[in-house]
Amino acid sequence: MLTGIPSKEDILAAAGIIKEKAHRTPLLSSSAINSMFGCTILFKCENFQKAGAFKFRGAYYSLKSLSPSELQKGVTTHSSGNHAAALALSAKLSNSKAYIVMPETAPKIKKDAVRTYGAEIFFCQPNLKSRIEKVEEVIAQTGATLIHPYDNYTVIAGQATCALEIFEEVKDADYIIAPVGGGGLLSGTCLSAKYFSPSVKVIGAEPKGADDAYRSIRDGYIHPSVNPKTICDGLLTQLCDKTFEIIKNNAERIITCSDDSVIESMRLIWERMKIIVEPSAAITLAAIMENQILFEGKRVVCILSGGNVDLNRLPWNS
Amino acid sequence: MLTGIPSKEDILAAAGIIKEKAHRTPLLSSSAINSMFGCTILFKCENFQKAGAFKFRGAYYSLKSLSPSELQKGVTTHSSGNHAAALALSAKLSNSKAYIVMPETAPKIKKDAVRTYGAEIFFCQPNLKSRIEKVEEVIAQTGATLIHPYDNYTVIAGQATCALEIFEEVKDADYIIAPVGGGGLLSGTCLSAKYFSPSVKVIGAEPKGADDAYRSIRDGYIHPSVNPKTICDGLLTQLCDKTFEIIKNNAERIITCSDDSVIESMRLIWERMKIIVEPSAAITLAAIMENQILFEGKRVVCILSGGNVDLNRLPWNS
């Protein structure tokens, strides 16, 4: 496990390991969307990644960084979202075990996703205190290693490989936009930009109803995420010290977007590109939609972070 | 315009023209779907084609086959579906005009798609007689050339370029499955298989509730499509003499599928592959789903013919 901010070599090492099992996801574009917004947009399709989100990168790399005895004891995390599924799949692929702590109230579809990959679920109350206690209990019982979804430099190095792949193919981007929740993907993107494409400006896209990262960067200290209200269910969490430091020193800015723009962007991507992305991914296009003059005539990469959506509950049908 | 069954050279010529504007669509696969069905499936993603369906191939090639004076007078067709949108876009890209005859009752989304590409809409009553009369009226008024969606060898040569692309990349397929409605795509697929990959078996997939092609091939004469009942809105039409002859002489068989299997397949493709396909495309996977023993251990190409779906009306929400 890495104990400091990942270096250029750390990210290259992560990429060498991750490519064993991860998809090298394509960069797609839509001429219709480009002409709508007056810029050239390249979409990095992490919705096509294993387990449907970029999270597989960090999770798989973490598993691969464990010692044989740690691997045997397994890994744990408290999450009901994409990180949980990614960790479960990574454990399965590494002949290890995953113990996932999630609230009893988590949607069935998320429980099923984690179970499909063979993980064991431990239920807790739907609050942070109960989650943490349950994880501690699981660790005490099993000796499993906690793999935090973003407060972990090894995970950040894994997420950085997404932007590394982008910069191997795209040499002249003006901007790269990543969603920001806990900041793992955005931190990794900042680091890869710094090492591999220093002229590109890195932007974080965040829901207005969960704008703690925006306020944290503005004010110079971490604001907690209190009662976030957004359909971007992957962006509810707050920065940690590690991600705050990297983002503060390397990101150009955080752009906040309304849920209405997110829904409009999501629908546009579905209709025009015929690909399925989740709200937390579509927010990168929403950032352009709400700031068209800033991006006019530019080349912009949007990281479509994931595609895990409950098809029975689409935002335009509710 | 071609006056006989397209030859190998005709299809290669069509491919040379079509590649100017059409996307070379990717072949995707899903290890989860492969292990579910015990075979290796390659999906040819014509849902990513211009205007969202393979129809762009035949429509664009038809426009490119017109004389300058014909181009100036424009093209017409009676259709409210993917062919209409493809023809409208092809006319726009060829500096021509498209006059689309569609019933007043056509969904707004289809009218909008055609208008977006700059075509002029002429409304008729929702029956075949009124459609044909209105098209004749349009031709008398404008001198436009009728581009039939499949009763046209030039269109068939265009549709054949889809399978040509497949066989350039896939050398060892056992089966290729194409949906069958009027038979344009299936005919083109048969011809490309014959010329470029003679060992592959070509299968048509058709809804049980619109199984006129199945009955036509079985009985040796064309059955009309009477009151078809299926969610595959692109597969309601019947074979014509041209497509019947090609399919009869070259296809291995027609497999019919229930709408329930189509919906299940469609949802599986959306959830597992994160791509949007319409029911008429998902039927190719439904054919495997309903005949798993036949395809066990085989390499199968499924042509995902299109991705135009009304996102407000998904089959699993109704």
XYZ file of C-alpha atoms in Angstrom, chain B:
318
model
C -29.302 2.255 -59.055
C -28.638 -1.482 -59.153
C -31.060 -3.560 -61.229
C -30.140 -7.056 -60.060
C -28.926 -8.933 -57.001
C -25.795 -7.100 -55.765
C -22.539 -8.822 -56.691
C -19.399 -9.013 -54.574
C -18.060 -5.996 -56.476
C -21.304 -4.062 -55.949
C -21.009 -4.517 -52.192
C -17.340 -3.531 -52.155
C -18.220 -0.441 -54.206
C -20.981 0.436 -51.744
C -18.560 0.050 -48.838
C -16.119 2.436 -50.510
C -18.791 5.139 -50.757
C -20.474 4.547 -47.408
C -17.289 4.809 -45.392
C -17.090 8.507 -46.339
C -19.873 9.282 -43.871
C -20.931 6.173 -41.951
C -19.327 5.077 -38.715
C -17.400 1.848 -38.788
C -19.270 0.503 -35.779
C -17.481 -1.577 -33.153
C -17.892 -5.249 -32.301
C -18.434 -5.517 -28.544
C -18.769 -8.471 -26.245
C -19.653 -9.187 -22.633
C -18.018 -11.986 -20.707
C -21.049 -12.081 -18.388
C -23.441 -12.636 -21.292
C -21.093 -15.191 -22.855
C -21.017 -17.250 -19.692
C -24.790 -16.984 -19.277
C -25.363 -18.529 -22.686
C -22.306 -20.775 -23.039
C -21.188 -19.313 -26.342
C -19.068 -16.430 -27.631
C -21.195 -13.571 -28.873
C -19.893 -10.578 -30.814
C -22.336 -7.696 -31.042
C -22.064 -5.473 -34.112
C -23.175 -2.106 -32.761
C -25.249 -0.473 -35.483
C -27.080 1.304 -32.671
C -24.018 3.601 -32.799
C -24.497 4.170 -36.544
C -25.440 7.635 -37.854
C -29.114 8.330 -37.093
C -29.015 5.386 -34.682
C -29.476 2.422 -37.023
C -27.961 0.410 -39.907
C -30.534 2.054 -42.208
C -28.106 4.902 -42.808
C -25.968 2.586 -44.943
C -28.601 1.814 -47.572
C -30.118 5.288 -47.492
C -26.809 7.093 -47.906
C -25.657 4.783 -50.687
C -28.949 5.346 -52.511
C -28.472 9.101 -52.399
C -24.919 8.698 -53.691
C -26.244 6.585 -56.581
C -28.532 9.362 -57.890
C -27.744 11.587 -60.852
C -27.225 15.314 -60.224
C -30.692 16.137 -61.547
C -32.298 13.436 -59.394
C -30.380 14.717 -56.376
C -31.737 18.188 -57.028
C -35.320 16.932 -57.030
C -34.852 15.000 -53.810
C -36.006 11.658 -52.416
C -39.119 10.374 -50.747
C -40.294 7.371 -48.773
C -43.212 6.320 -46.656
C -41.943 5.284 -43.284
C -42.097 6.640 -39.796
C -39.125 4.719 -38.511
C -35.375 4.406 -38.811
C -35.334 4.439 -42.622
C -37.078 7.818 -42.665
C -34.551 9.373 -40.299
C -31.653 7.779 -42.200
C -32.970 9.037 -45.528
C -33.512 12.528 -44.125
C -29.947 12.669 -42.803
C -28.513 11.183 -46.017
C -30.344 13.795 -48.106
C -29.004 16.546 -45.880
C -25.427 15.242 -46.171
C -25.829 15.009 -49.960
C -27.241 18.540 -50.363
C -30.517 17.032 -51.507
C -34.013 17.106 -49.999
C -36.109 14.419 -48.352
C -39.914 14.312 -48.362
C -41.098 11.865 -45.746
C -44.638 10.535 -45.776
C -45.800 9.427 -42.366
C -49.133 8.885 -40.661
C -50.497 11.762 -38.585
C -50.555 9.328 -35.687
C -46.758 8.749 -35.710
C -45.142 9.410 -32.324
C -43.847 12.950 -31.829
C -40.345 11.594 -31.219
C -40.243 10.157 -34.751
C -41.553 13.340 -36.340
C -38.942 15.316 -34.438
C -36.114 12.992 -35.517
C -37.003 13.470 -39.169
C -37.463 17.245 -38.814
C -34.131 17.557 -36.988
C -32.419 16.348 -40.141
C -34.210 18.980 -42.226
C -36.712 16.758 -44.039
C -40.205 17.871 -44.991
C -43.035 15.744 -43.591
C -46.239 14.968 -45.501
C -48.970 13.443 -43.399
C -51.243 10.635 -44.517
C -53.850 8.401 -42.922
C -52.420 5.477 -40.944
C -52.970 2.837 -43.637
C -50.926 1.516 -46.543
C -53.296 2.800 -49.251
C -53.128 6.365 -47.979
C -49.341 6.157 -47.615
C -48.856 5.039 -51.195
C -51.263 7.641 -52.555
C -49.516 10.384 -50.653
C -46.096 9.264 -51.896
C -47.400 9.309 -55.474
C -48.735 12.796 -54.865
C -45.350 13.901 -53.517
C -43.549 12.408 -56.512
C -45.970 14.101 -58.933
C -45.444 17.426 -57.155
C -41.683 17.324 -56.653
C -40.217 14.787 -59.050
C -38.536 13.113 -56.053
C -37.122 9.586 -56.353
C -38.741 6.930 -54.181
C -36.209 5.161 -51.988
C -37.979 2.087 -50.678
C -36.578 0.848 -47.347
C -35.768 -2.633 -48.704
C -37.425 -3.353 -52.077
C -34.356 -1.864 -53.753
C -31.074 -3.572 -54.690
C -29.038 -0.433 -54.088
C -30.376 -0.253 -50.537
C -29.654 -3.970 -50.074
C -26.052 -3.466 -51.265
C -25.721 -0.687 -48.683
C -27.065 -2.843 -45.851
C -24.665 -5.620 -46.927
C -21.703 -3.438 -45.954
C -22.504 -4.052 -42.282
C -21.737 -7.781 -42.570
C -18.785 -7.018 -44.869
C -17.226 -5.016 -42.012
C -17.922 -7.887 -39.637
C -16.241 -10.465 -41.885
C -13.196 -8.233 -42.307
C -12.666 -8.576 -38.543
C -14.195 -11.951 -37.658
C -12.857 -14.885 -39.615
C -14.228 -17.833 -37.684
C -17.861 -17.125 -36.819
C -20.202 -20.116 -36.844
C -23.388 -18.043 -37.037
C -24.479 -14.522 -37.833
C -27.928 -13.417 -36.698
C -29.771 -10.449 -38.186
C -33.306 -9.256 -37.416
C -35.802 -9.662 -40.243
C -38.688 -7.322 -41.054
C -38.787 -6.436 -44.749
C -35.553 -8.355 -45.163
C -33.143 -5.659 -46.351
C -30.543 -6.218 -43.637
C -30.925 -9.989 -43.665
C -30.589 -10.074 -47.487
C -27.464 -7.937 -47.388
C -26.073 -10.149 -44.617
C -26.774 -13.279 -46.701
C -24.959 -11.824 -49.696
C -21.903 -10.690 -47.742
C -21.710 -14.073 -46.022
C -21.870 -15.840 -49.388
C -19.127 -13.677 -50.910
C -16.835 -13.021 -47.955
C -17.380 -15.783 -45.361
C -19.108 -18.730 -47.024
C -18.798 -21.079 -44.053
C -20.878 -18.896 -41.709
C -24.549 -19.786 -41.256
C -26.946 -16.857 -41.572
C -30.004 -16.750 -39.326
C -32.912 -14.321 -39.329
C -34.567 -13.420 -36.011
C -38.237 -12.512 -36.168
C -40.946 -11.828 -33.560
C -43.463 -14.652 -33.072
C -46.191 -12.027 -33.338
C -44.977 -10.980 -36.820
C -43.678 -14.258 -38.187
C -44.557 -13.744 -41.843
C -40.931 -14.224 -43.002
C -40.714 -17.515 -41.100
C -43.926 -18.744 -42.739
C -42.888 -17.404 -46.151
C -39.594 -19.297 -46.175
C -41.290 -22.440 -44.829
C -44.081 -22.353 -47.427
C -42.130 -21.095 -50.434
C -44.228 -18.002 -51.106
C -44.563 -14.578 -49.495
C -47.103 -14.343 -46.694
C -48.331 -10.811 -46.083
C -47.807 -9.297 -42.642
C -51.348 -9.058 -41.294
C -51.963 -7.299 -37.965
C -48.489 -7.965 -36.595
C -48.367 -7.794 -32.817
C -44.931 -7.206 -31.304
C -42.898 -4.562 -29.510
C -40.290 -4.843 -32.296
C -41.544 -1.766 -34.142
C -38.868 -2.091 -36.830
C -39.958 -5.611 -37.823
C -43.610 -5.159 -38.776
C -43.205 -5.241 -42.561
C -43.217 -8.205 -44.937
C -40.690 -9.561 -47.414
C -40.744 -8.419 -51.045
C -39.776 -10.503 -54.085
C -36.170 -9.295 -53.996
C -35.530 -10.047 -50.334
C -37.568 -13.281 -50.377
C -35.425 -14.710 -53.176
C -32.113 -13.831 -51.534
C -33.154 -15.078 -48.093
C -34.756 -18.263 -49.399
C -31.576 -19.200 -51.260
C -29.022 -18.205 -48.644
C -30.311 -18.091 -45.072
C -29.944 -21.152 -42.854
C -33.267 -20.524 -41.117
C -35.561 -17.970 -39.481
C -35.889 -18.220 -35.696
C -38.984 -16.714 -34.096
C -38.880 -15.216 -30.593
C -41.455 -14.145 -28.032
C -41.709 -10.511 -27.001
C -40.937 -11.611 -23.438
C -37.540 -12.926 -24.566
C -36.954 -9.751 -26.544
C -37.622 -7.589 -23.478
C -35.415 -9.787 -21.295
C -32.603 -9.655 -23.873
C -32.937 -5.922 -24.300
C -32.699 -5.343 -20.582
C -29.727 -7.682 -20.315
C -27.866 -5.759 -23.027
C -28.665 -2.421 -21.388
C -27.622 -3.603 -17.914
C -24.571 -5.643 -18.787
C -23.172 -3.801 -21.787
C -24.367 -0.279 -20.859
C -25.531 0.336 -24.399
C -28.964 1.289 -25.656
C -30.561 -1.003 -28.213
C -34.128 -1.105 -29.468
C -36.322 -4.224 -29.262
C -35.792 -4.992 -32.984
C -32.044 -5.250 -32.267
C -32.298 -7.212 -29.013
C -34.230 -9.940 -30.825
C -30.900 -11.319 -32.096
C -29.889 -12.182 -28.527
C -33.413 -13.437 -27.830
C -32.873 -15.982 -30.630
C -29.883 -17.340 -28.693
C -31.732 -17.171 -25.377
C -34.513 -19.359 -26.750
C -32.159 -21.834 -28.481
C -29.212 -22.261 -26.155
C -28.336 -25.808 -27.180
C -28.087 -24.867 -30.866
C -25.526 -22.160 -30.099
C -23.601 -23.902 -27.300
C -19.854 -23.464 -27.703
C -20.273 -21.537 -30.965
C -19.012 -18.137 -32.090
C -22.029 -16.037 -32.960
C -22.302 -12.510 -34.334
C -25.490 -10.629 -33.448
C -26.254 -7.503 -35.445
C -27.633 -4.894 -33.066
C -29.540 -3.106 -35.777
C -30.500 0.095 -33.968
C -30.855 2.037 -30.751
C -33.799 4.357 -31.271
C -36.016 4.011 -28.250
C -38.485 6.381 -26.628
C -36.914 6.735 -23.196
C -40.280 7.716 -21.741
C -41.777 4.372 -22.702
C -39.511 1.489 -21.824
C -41.036 -1.972 -22.127
C -40.200 -2.966 -18.544
C -41.952 0.104 -17.158
C -45.243 -0.451 -18.955
